[in-house]
Structure formats: C-alpha cells, structure tokens
Coordinates of C-alpha atoms and ligand atoms in Angstrom, one line a residue:
Chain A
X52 CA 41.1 133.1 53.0
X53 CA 43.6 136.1 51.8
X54 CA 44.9 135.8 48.4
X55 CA 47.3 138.0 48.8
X56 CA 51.1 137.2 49.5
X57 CA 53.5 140.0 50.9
X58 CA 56.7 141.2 49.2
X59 CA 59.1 140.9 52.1
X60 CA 62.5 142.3 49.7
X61 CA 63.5 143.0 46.5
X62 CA 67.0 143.0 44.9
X63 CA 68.6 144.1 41.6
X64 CA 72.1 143.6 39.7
X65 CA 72.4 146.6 37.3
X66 CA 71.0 145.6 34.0
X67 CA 74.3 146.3 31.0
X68 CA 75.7 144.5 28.9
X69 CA 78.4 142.5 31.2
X70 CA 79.3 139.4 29.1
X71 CA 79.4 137.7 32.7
X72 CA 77.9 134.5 33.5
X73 CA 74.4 134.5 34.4
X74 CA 74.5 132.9 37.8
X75 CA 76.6 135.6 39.3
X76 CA 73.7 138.3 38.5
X77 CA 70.5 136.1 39.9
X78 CA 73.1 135.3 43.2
X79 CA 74.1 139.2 43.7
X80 CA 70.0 140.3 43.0
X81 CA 68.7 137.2 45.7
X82 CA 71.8 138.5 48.3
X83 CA 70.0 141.8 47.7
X84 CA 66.4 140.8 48.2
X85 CA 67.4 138.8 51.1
X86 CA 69.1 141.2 52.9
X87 CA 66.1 143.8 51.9
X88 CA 63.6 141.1 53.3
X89 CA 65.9 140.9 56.7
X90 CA 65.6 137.0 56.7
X91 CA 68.3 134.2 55.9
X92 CA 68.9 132.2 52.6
X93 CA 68.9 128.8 55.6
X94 CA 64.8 129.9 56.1
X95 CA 63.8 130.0 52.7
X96 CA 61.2 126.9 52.1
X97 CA 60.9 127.3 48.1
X98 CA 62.9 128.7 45.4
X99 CA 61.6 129.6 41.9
X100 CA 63.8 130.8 39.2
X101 CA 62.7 131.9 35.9
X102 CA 64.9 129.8 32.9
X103 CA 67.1 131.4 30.6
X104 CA 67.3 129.0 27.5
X105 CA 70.9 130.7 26.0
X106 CA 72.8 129.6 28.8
X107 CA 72.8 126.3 28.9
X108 CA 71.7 123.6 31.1
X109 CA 72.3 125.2 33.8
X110 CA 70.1 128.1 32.5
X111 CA 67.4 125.9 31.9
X112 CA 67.2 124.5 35.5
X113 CA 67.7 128.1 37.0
X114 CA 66.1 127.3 40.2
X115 CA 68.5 124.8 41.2
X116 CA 71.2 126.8 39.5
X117 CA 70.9 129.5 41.9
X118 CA 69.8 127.7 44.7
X119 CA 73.6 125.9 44.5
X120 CA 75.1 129.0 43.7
X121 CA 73.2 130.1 47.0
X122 CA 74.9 126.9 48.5
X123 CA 72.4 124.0 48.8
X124 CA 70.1 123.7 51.8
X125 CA 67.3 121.9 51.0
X126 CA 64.3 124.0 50.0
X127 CA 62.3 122.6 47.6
X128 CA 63.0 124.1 44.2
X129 CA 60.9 125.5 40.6
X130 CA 61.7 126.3 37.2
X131 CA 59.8 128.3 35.2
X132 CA 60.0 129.0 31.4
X133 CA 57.3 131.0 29.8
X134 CA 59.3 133.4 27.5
X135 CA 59.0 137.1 28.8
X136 CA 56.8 136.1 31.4
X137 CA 58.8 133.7 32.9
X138 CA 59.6 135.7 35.9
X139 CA 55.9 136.3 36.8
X140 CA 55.2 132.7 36.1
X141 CA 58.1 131.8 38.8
X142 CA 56.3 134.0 40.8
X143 CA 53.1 132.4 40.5
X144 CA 54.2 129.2 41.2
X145 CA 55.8 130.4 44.8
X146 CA 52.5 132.5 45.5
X147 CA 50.6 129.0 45.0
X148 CA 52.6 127.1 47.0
X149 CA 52.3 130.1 49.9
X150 CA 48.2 130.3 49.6
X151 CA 48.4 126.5 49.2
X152 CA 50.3 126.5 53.4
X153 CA 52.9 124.3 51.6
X154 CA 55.5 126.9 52.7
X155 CA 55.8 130.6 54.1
X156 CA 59.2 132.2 52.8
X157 CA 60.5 131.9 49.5
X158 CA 62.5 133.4 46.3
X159 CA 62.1 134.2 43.1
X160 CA 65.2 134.5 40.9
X161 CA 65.3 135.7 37.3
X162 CA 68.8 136.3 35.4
X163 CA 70.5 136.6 31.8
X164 CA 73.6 137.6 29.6
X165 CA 72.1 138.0 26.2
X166 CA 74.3 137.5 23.0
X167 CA 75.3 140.2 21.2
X168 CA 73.0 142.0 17.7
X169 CA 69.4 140.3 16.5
X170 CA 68.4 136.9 18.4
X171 CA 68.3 134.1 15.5
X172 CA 66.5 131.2 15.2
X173 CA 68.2 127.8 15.1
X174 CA 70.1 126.8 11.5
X175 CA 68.9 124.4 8.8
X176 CA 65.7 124.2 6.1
X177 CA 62.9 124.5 9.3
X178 CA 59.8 125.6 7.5
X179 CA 57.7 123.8 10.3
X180 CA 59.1 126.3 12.2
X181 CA 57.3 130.0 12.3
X182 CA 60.1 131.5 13.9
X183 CA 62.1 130.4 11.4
X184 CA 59.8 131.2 8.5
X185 CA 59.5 134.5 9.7
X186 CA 63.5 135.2 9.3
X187 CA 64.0 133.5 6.2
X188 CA 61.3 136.1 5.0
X189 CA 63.0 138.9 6.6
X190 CA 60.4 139.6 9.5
X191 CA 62.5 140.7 12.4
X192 CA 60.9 141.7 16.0
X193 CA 61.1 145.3 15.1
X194 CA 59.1 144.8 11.8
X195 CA 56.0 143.5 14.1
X196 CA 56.7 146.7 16.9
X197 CA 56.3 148.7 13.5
X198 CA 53.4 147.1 11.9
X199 CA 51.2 148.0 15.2
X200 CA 52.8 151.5 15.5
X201 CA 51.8 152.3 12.1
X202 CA 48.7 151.3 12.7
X203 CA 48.3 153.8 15.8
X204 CA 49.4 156.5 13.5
X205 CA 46.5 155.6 11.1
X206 CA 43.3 154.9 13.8
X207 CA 44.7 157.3 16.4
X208 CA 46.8 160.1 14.7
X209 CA 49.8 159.1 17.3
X210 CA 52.5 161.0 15.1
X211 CA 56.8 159.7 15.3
X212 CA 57.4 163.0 17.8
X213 CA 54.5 161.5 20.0
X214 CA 57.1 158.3 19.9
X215 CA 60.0 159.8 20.6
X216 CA 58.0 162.0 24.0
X217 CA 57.9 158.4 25.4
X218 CA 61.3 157.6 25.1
X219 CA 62.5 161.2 26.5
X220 CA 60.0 160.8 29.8
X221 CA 61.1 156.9 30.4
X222 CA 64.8 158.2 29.6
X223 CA 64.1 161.3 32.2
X224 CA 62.6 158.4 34.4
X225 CA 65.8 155.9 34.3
X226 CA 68.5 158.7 34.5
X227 CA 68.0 158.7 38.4
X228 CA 67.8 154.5 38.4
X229 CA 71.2 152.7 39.7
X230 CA 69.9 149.6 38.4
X231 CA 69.0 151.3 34.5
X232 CA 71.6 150.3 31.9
X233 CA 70.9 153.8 29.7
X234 CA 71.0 156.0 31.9
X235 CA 71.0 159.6 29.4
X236 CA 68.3 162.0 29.0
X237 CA 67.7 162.6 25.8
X238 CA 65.8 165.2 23.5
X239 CA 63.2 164.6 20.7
X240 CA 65.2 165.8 18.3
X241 CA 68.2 163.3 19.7
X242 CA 65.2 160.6 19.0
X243 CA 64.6 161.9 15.5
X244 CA 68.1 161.8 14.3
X245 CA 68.4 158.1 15.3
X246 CA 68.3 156.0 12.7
X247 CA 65.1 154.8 11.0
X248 CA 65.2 150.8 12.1
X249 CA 61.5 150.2 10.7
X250 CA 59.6 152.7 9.4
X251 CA 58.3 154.5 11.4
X252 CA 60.3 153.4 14.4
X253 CA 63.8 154.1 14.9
X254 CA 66.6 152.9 16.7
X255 CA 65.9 155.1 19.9
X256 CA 62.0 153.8 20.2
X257 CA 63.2 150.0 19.9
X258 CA 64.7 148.3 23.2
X259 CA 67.9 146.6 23.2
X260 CA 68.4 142.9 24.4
X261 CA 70.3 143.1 28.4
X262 CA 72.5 141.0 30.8
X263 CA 70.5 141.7 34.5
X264 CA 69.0 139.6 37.3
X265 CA 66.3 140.6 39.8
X266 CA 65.1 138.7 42.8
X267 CA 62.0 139.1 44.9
X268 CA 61.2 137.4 48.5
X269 CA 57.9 136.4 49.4
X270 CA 55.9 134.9 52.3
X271 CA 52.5 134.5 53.6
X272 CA 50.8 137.4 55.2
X273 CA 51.1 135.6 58.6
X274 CA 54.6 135.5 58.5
X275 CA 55.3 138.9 57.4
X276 CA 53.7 139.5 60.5
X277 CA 55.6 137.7 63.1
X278 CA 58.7 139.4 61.2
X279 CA 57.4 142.6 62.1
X280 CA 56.3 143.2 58.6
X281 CA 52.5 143.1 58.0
X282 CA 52.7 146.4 55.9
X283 CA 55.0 145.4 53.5
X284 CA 53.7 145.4 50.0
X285 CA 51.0 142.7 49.0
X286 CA 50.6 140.6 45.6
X287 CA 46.7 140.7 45.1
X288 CA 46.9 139.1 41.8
X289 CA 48.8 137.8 39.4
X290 CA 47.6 136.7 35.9
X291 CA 49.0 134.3 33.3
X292 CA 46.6 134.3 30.8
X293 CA 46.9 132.4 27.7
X294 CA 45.2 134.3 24.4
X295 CA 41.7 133.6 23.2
X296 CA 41.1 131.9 19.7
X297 CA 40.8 133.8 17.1
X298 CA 43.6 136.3 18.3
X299 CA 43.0 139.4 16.5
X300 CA 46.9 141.1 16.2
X301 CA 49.3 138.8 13.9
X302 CA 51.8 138.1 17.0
X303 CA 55.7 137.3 17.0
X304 CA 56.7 135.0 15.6
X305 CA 53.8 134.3 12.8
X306 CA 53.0 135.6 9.7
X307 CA 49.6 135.7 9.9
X308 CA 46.5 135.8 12.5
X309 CA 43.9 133.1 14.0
X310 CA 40.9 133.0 11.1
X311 CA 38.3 134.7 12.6
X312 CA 35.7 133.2 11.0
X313 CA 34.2 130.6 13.4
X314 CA 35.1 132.5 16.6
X315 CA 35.4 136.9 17.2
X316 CA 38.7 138.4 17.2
X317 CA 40.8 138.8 20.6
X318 CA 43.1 140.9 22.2
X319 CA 45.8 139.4 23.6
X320 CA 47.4 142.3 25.6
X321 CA 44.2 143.4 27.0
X322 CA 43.1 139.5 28.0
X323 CA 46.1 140.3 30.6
X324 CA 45.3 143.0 33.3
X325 CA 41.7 142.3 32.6
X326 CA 42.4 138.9 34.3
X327 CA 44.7 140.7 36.8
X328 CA 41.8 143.4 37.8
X329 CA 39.3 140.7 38.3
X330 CA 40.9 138.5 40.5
X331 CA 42.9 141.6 42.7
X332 CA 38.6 143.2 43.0
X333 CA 40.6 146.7 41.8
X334 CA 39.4 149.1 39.7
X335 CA 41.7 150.6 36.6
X336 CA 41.0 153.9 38.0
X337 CA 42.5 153.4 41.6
X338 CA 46.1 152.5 39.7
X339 CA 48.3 155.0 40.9
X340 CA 51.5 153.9 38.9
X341 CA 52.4 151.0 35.9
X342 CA 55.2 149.2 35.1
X343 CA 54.7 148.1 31.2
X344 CA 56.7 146.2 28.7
X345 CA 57.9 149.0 26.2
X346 CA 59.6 147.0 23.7
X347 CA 59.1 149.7 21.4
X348 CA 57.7 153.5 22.2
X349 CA 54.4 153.2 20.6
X350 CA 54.0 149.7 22.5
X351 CA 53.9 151.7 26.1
X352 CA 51.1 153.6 24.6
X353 CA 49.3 150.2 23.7
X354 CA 49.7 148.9 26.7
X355 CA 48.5 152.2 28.6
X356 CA 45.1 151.5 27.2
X357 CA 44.9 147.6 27.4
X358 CA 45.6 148.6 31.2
X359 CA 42.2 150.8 30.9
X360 CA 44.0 154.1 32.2
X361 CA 42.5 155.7 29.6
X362 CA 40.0 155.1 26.5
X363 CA 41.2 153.2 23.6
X364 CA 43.2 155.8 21.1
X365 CA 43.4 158.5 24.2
X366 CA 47.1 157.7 25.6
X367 CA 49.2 159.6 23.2
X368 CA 46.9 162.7 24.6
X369 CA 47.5 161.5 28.3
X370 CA 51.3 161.7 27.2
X371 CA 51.4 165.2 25.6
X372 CA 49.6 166.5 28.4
X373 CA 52.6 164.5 31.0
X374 CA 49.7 162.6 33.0
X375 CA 52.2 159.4 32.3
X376 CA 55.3 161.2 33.6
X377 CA 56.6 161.4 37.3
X378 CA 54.2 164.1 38.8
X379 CA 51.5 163.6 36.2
X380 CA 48.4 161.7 37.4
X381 CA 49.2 158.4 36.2
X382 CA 53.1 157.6 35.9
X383 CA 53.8 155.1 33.6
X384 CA 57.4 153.1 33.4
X385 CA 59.0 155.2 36.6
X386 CA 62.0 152.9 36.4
X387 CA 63.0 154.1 32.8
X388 CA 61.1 150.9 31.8
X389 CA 62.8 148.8 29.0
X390 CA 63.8 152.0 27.0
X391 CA 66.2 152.1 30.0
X392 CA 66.8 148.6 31.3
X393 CA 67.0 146.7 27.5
X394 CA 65.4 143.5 27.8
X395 CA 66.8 140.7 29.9
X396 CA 64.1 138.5 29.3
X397 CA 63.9 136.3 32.6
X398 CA 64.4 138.4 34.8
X399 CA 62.6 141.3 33.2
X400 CA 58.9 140.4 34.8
X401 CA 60.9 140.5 38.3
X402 CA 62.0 144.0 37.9
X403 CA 58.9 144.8 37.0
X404 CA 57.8 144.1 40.8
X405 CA 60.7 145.0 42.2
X406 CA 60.4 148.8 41.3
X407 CA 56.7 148.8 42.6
X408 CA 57.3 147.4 45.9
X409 CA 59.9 150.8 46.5
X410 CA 57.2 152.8 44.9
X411 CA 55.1 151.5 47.3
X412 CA 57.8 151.3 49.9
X413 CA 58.4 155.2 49.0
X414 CA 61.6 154.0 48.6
X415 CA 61.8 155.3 44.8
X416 CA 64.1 158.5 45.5
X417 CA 64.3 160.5 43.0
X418 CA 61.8 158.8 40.6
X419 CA 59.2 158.2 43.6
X420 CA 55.2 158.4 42.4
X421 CA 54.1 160.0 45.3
X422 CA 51.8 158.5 47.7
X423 CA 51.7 155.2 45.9
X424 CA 49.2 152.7 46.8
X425 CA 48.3 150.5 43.8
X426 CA 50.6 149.5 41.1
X427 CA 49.9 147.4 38.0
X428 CA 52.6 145.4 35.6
X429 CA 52.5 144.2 32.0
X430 CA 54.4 142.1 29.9
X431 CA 53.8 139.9 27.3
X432 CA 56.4 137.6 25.5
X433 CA 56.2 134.7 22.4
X434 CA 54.1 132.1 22.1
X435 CA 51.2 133.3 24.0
X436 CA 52.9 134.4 27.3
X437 CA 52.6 137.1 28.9
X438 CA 51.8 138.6 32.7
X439 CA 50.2 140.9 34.7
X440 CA 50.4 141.7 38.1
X441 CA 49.2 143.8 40.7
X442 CA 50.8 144.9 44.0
X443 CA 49.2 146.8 46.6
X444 CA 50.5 148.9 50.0
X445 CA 48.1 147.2 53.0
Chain B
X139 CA 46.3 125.4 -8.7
X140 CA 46.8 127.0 -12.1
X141 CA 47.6 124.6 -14.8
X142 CA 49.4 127.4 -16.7
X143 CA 51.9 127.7 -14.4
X144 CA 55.3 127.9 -16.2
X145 CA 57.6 127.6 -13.0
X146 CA 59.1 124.7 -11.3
X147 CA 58.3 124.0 -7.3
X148 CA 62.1 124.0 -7.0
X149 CA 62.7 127.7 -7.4
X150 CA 60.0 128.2 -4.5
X151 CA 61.4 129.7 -1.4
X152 CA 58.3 127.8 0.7
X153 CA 57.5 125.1 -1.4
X154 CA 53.5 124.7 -0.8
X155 CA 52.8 127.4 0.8
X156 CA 51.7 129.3 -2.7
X157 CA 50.6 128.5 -6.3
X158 CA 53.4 129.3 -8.6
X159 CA 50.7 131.0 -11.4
X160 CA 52.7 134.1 -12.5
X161 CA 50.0 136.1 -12.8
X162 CA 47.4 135.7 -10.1
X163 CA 49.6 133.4 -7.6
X164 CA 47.4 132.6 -4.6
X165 CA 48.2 131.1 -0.7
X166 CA 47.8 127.9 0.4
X167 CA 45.8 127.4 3.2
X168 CA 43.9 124.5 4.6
X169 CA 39.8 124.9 6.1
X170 CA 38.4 123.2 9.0
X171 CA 34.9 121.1 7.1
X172 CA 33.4 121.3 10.6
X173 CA 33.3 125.1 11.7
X174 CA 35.0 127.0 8.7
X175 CA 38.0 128.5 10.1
X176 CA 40.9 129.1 7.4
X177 CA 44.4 127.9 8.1
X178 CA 47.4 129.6 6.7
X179 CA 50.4 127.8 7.3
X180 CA 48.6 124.9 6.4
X181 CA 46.9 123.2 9.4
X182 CA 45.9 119.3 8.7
X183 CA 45.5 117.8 12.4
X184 CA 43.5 119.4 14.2
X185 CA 41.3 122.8 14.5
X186 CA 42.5 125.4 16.7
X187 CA 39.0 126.9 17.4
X188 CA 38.7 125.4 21.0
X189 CA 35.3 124.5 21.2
X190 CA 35.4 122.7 17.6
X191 CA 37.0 119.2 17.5
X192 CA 37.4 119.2 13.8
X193 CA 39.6 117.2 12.6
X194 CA 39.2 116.9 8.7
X195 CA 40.6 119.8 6.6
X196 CA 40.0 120.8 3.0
X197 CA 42.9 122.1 1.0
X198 CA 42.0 126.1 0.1
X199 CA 44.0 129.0 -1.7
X200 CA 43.8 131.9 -0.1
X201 CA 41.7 135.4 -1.4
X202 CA 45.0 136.9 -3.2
X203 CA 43.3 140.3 -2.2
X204 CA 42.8 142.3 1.0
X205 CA 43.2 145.7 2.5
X206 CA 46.2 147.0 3.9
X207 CA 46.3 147.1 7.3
X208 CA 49.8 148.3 8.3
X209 CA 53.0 148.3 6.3
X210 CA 56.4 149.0 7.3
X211 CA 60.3 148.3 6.4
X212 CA 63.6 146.6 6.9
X213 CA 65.9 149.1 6.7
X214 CA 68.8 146.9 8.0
X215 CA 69.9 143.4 6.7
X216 CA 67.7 140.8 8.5
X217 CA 69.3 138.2 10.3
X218 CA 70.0 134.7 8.4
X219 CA 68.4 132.6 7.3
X220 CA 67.6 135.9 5.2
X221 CA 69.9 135.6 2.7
X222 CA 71.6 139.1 1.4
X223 CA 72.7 140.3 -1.4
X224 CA 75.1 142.7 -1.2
X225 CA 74.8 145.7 -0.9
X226 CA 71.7 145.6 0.6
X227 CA 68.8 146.8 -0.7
X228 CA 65.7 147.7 2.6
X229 CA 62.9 146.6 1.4
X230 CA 59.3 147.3 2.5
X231 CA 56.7 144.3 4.4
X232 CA 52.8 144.9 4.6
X233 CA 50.2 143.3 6.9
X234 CA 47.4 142.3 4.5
X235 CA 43.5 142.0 5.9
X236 CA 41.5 139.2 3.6
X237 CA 38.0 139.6 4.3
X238 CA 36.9 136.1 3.4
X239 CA 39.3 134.2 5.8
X240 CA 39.4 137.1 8.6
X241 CA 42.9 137.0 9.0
X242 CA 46.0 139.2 7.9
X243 CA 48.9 137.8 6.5
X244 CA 52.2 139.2 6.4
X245 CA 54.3 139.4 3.4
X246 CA 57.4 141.7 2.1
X247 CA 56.3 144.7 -0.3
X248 CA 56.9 144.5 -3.9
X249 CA 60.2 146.1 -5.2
X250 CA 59.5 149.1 -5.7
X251 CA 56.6 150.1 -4.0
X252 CA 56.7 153.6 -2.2
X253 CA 55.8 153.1 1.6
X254 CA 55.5 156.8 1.7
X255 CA 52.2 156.4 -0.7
X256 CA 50.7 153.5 0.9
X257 CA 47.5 153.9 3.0
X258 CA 46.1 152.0 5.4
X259 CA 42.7 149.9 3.9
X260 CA 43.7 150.3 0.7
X261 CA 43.2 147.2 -1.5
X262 CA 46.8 145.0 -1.7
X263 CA 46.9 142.4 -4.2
X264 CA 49.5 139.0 -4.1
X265 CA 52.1 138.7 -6.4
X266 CA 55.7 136.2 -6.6
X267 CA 58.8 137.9 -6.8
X268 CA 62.3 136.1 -5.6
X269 CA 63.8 137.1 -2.5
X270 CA 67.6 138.1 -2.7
X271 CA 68.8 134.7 -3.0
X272 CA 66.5 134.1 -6.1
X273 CA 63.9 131.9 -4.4
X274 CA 60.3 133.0 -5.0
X275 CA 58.3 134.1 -2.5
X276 CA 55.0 136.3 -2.4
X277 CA 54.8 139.7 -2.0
X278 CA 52.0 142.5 -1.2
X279 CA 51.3 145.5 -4.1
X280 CA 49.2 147.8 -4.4
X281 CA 45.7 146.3 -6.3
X282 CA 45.9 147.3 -10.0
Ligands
ZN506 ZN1 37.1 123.8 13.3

C-alpha cells in the first residue's frame, strides 16, 4: 500500500502584521487552496486546523473554528496543538485518516494574529514553571538563538558577515514572494548596522513574531486521480518526532540540559529529517530544495546540516560559495523563509508545504528552483515539537 | 549546604534552587539512586531516562564549576517577570558545561565580566549576585 498522499492546492493570506482576527486569514488561505485544488468546501470529508492558543477559545478549537467560518457541513473535524509544529501535526493527522480509507479529500488550516513586542509568560510567582523561570532570569528566545550561534562561531569559524549573507539571500528570496511580509533586499552592511539584540546576533538575523494563515488540500492518490490529478505533488513522509533522552542542546524554554550521564547525548533537530528520510526511502542527496525554520540566521545554517545537505560545520562554506541560493545547487528557504514571513506559529509548518508544492508545481515565478523534484521542510518548536516533511513531484 | 552561610532564604530569587554560601554557592539538584542521572531543577518523582523506572532521588549540589560552552547578552530589557532597573544596564548570560553531571546550565554573567574576553571551554566558576530587583540569583565568572 502507498504511503504517500497528494497535495491537491495550496493557499496563502499574506503574512504582516494585520491586527485582524485570526479566522478571517485561515478562511481567505482554505478559499485559496480550494480553489487551487479545483474541488468544493461541500466534498471535503475531514478538516484539521492547527490551534493558536492567543486567540481564545475559538483559537484553540481551530478546526471547528474554520470549519464554521467555512459554513458547517458536516465533515468530521481535528485540532492540533504542538507548538511550531502544529501545522505539520494537523497534517499528519489528515494523512492518517487518508492512508487509514477513513476519507479521501480534506484540509488543513493553520492561522494567527500575534501580539505585539516579546511573547511573555503568564503573571504570578510560577517557579514550577521553566518558561517562567527562564524570564524572571532574563533568558529571552534570542538569548538561546545566540548561545548556539556563538557556538558555530567557535567549532566552525562561521563569522557575524556569514550571518548576515543568510539574511541578504532569504531577503533576495522573499522580495519576489506576494505572500512575504518583508519584502526588502537588503545589504550586509544594512545587516551590520542593525542593532546588536544578543551578541552576536542582531536585530536583522532574529525573526519577528506574524499575523498569516496557510491552508493545504489533500486526498488519497486514487482520488487525485479521478480528478485528473495523479501528478500533483505527493507527501512521502511526514515526521513528528519527539527528542531522545539525554538531549544534548539546552532547549527553549529551560535552563539547563537532560544529564547525560546514564544515557548519550541527542540531537534534537537532527532526530527530525532523519525520521523523515527513513520513512519517505530518500536519500539527503536527491533534495533538490528546503524549506527550514530560520528563527535566527545562524539557525538556517544548523538546520542545513541536520538536513545532511552537507557535513557537519560545512554550510557556512556552501553559503559563501551561493549553493543555498536560487540557482545554487541546493536552495535553501526560496520563499524568503521566516527572515521574510516572521513567525506565525500555526500556520508556519503549512507554508512551509505550501511553497514546495509550487516549487514542484514550477509554479514559483520568480523564486522557482528549477526542475524541482524533491523538497524537504524543518521546523521545530517548544516543548519537544518539531516537524519534518518531505514532498515529492510523482 | 554550608553552615556558614550568613544570608537569609528570603532574599533568594529561587528559593532552593542554590545554597546561599557566599563564597562557594553551589546548585541544587536532585540524582536518580537507580541509574545516576543528575537533575537540575530539582526532579523528585520520577526519572526521565526512559528505560529507568527510578523513582527515589537523593538531594545533590551541583559541581559549581564547568567550561564555557557559549555565552552571549541581553542587550535590551527582558520582558517581566525580569524586573528592571532603570536605566538599564545589558547584561551578559553564559551556557556552563559540568563534567560530572553532563549537562550545561544556563546562568546570567557576572557584572562586569567582558564577553569580548570570554572563550569558549574555558573554566566558569558559580557565584550569587542579586538580580536588578535585589534578589539573589547565581551567576557564571570566569574561574579564579
Ligand atoms: Zn534513573
């Protein structure tokens, strides 16, 4: 039996910072996807949102949110919440009910409006509370994207211009996007006059907090046949892995590591599209283009080898020499990635697979990898979520 | 715990989570008896190493040394419940390496301490210093 699930349509709403309410983004980005996927809202079985937990109740039961908003017809309805990853989880949970012949068409709906400045933890004396520990001692999320940049500059010699060369490509990337919220190219020396946030990032290689919502419609391969679409993009895997004790890299939100006394370190991030290559039986090598979850600059260059396209310490290297960039051998973040997009947590997994079904599509205009075949995402969020997934032309 | 200690839990910023000895001030962690692993915050129920079903802990203070193994700053006024004092002062934060427990612990830098001399794996040792609101916390320095 196939594993694999097709990609039928994809919709955005532009990522900014609207101040709107959530629901009208997911509603506009599903419209979108349904429209692109050339079937109804009536024939959609299943709908899966990923939650948004600043918004509310209704955020928090987003599938039913937006399949009201959508106006009610009965399809049987998911929420997921798994922090960053929650729109990959959503996902997962309509690929299994696909592969489990429980239905054939279905959506998956991610959205947010983000406050404005830092996220903050909840009020009062919590000290059971790491997140809250972790504030009341000053540790913000840019303190941990610094700790593991410094470190690259140590083990690797990654230097702060090599930083700022991955915000100009992903900004050179996203200025031709219509869904990107920054949409300016910049130059390094426009990076290095940005203020220093935490030492040694600055405010350029740290991404902002979005409003956005992205929508995706799926089916099973034998539909997307009878609808005259059996080469539309394919999910071949999709991975949800949790870490493995001891975890190795002090994580968001605590302030210190698993012992790793009893058990050997782990790496998180790399746990991810490890699990992902397995189960899609493709090799890091035949990735023609990754999506990755730049919350900072160095972090794309993390991510580039926990995804294996290169050896460990070798990706600011791949950088200088513009394999990552549009026309370079292996384009990383063609969408402007989240240097361009800011994060709207939800729905931020979904756009991840949105932009590689139109790579694959070769529907990318002006930011189109060419000849696209295989395309990998990565994301990883709090509290040991994170996703990978992999999406391949048939 | 030092008996010599001169300070009162009450000025603590996490009371518990540190000795209060002036001089050589140490973390509080907990071990698992049955497989060793060191817990710090405190873990009491149960052990997080998932093929060990420990259950028992012993209390343990932490090495109060380590090597550094990356170190940056705040160079903007954290969100509450930091509490600031105005006007703000940045002030540094190291990730600390103790061999013993295999784990790194995060803590701010001492006032005063020079992130442009730091190196990574160089030895770090615990001290207490009070945050901006007065309340003691510890704090990474460069060994002695
Ligand atoms: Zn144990």
């Amino acid at each position: 039996m196939s594993k694999e699930i097709a990609i039928l349509g994809v919709g955005m709403h532009p990522w900014g910072k609207w101040g709107r309410n959530f629901v009208e983004y997911g509603v506009k980005a599903a419209r979108d996807a349904l429209a692109d996927a050339g079937v109804t809202w009536r024939e959609v079985q299943f709908v899966s949102g990923a939650a948004t937990i600043r918004n509310g109740y209704p955020g928090q039961v987003a599938g039913a949110t937006f399949a009201q908003a959508l106006g009610w017809q009965g399809a049987e309805v998911n929420t997921s919440y798994a922090a960053c990853a929650s729109g990959a989880q959503a996902l997962a949970a309509a690929r299994a009910k696909i592969l489990a012949g429980e239905c054939e068409l279905a959506l998956v709906v991610g959205a947010d409006t983000t406050p404005k400045g830092f996220l903050r933890p909840a009020p009062g004396e919590r000290p059971d509370d790491p997140d809250w520990v972790r504030f009341r001692m000053g540790i913000t999320n840019p303190t941990y994207f610094a700790l593991y940049a410094r470190r690259r500059m140590a083990l690797y010699g990654d230097t702060l211009e090599d930083f700022a060369r991955v915000k100009v490509k992903n900004a050179e990337h996203g200025a031709e996007n219509p869904y990107a919220r920054y949409r300016k190219r910049f130059t390094l020396s426009e990076v290095a006059a940005s203020p220093m946030v935490a030492d040694p990032l600055r405010l350029m290689d740290i991404c902002a907090t979005s409003d956005g919502g992205a929508a995706v419609v799926v089916s099973s391969l034998a539909y997307a046949k009878r609808i005259g679409k059996a080469d539309a993009p394919r999910i071949r895997a999709i991975s949800t892995v949790t870490p493995t004790f001891a975890s190795a890299l002090v994580e968001m939100p605590d302030i210190a590591t698993d012992s790793a006394v009893a058990a050997p370190a782990q790496s998180f991030r790399a746990a991810l599209p490890r699990k992902a290559y397995e189960e899609a039986g493709v090799d890091p090598k035949d990735v023609d283009v990754a999506e990755v979850y730049d919350l900072s600059t160095a972090m794309e260059l993390d991510w580039i080898e926990d995804l294996q396209l290169c050896a460990r310490g070798e990706a600011a290297a791949l950088l200088r020499r513009g394999e990552t960039a549009l026309g370079g051998r292996i384009p990383v973040n063609p969408s402007g990635g989240l240097a361009c997009f800011g994060e709207a947590v939800p729905a931020q997994a979904l756009a991840q697979v949105c932009e590689l079904a139109w790579q694959l599509r070769g529907q990318a205009g002006a930011r189109q990898v060419e000849n696209a075949r295989v395309g990998i995402t990565a994301n990883q969020g709090l509290f040991g979520h994170g996703s990978s997934v992999i999406v391949v032309r048939p | 715990m030092s008996d010599s200690s001169t300070l009162s839990a009450a000025v603590a910023a996490l009371p518990g989570w540190f000795t209060l000895d002036p001089v050589r001030p140490q973390l509080l962690g907990t071990r698992c008896t049955a497989c060793g692993t060191y817990y710090f915050p405190r873990q009491q129920l149960f052990c997080r190493n998932p093929d060990c079903a420990g259950e028992t802990f012993e209390d343990v203070a932490l090495s109060r040394t380590g090597t550094l193994w990356s170190y940056t700053n705040a160079a903007y006024p954290p969100p509450e419940p930091y509490v600031v004092k105005e006007p703000y002062q940045p002030f540094g934060i190291a990730a600390v390496e103790l061999e013993r427990e295999c784990m790194i612990v995060l803590g701010q830098l001492a006032r005063g301490v020079d992130l442009a001399r730091l190196c990574i794996g160089q030895r770090m040792e615990l001290v207490l210093e009070p945050l901006d609101d007065g309340k003691l916390i510890w704090k990474w320095k460069p060994a002695a």
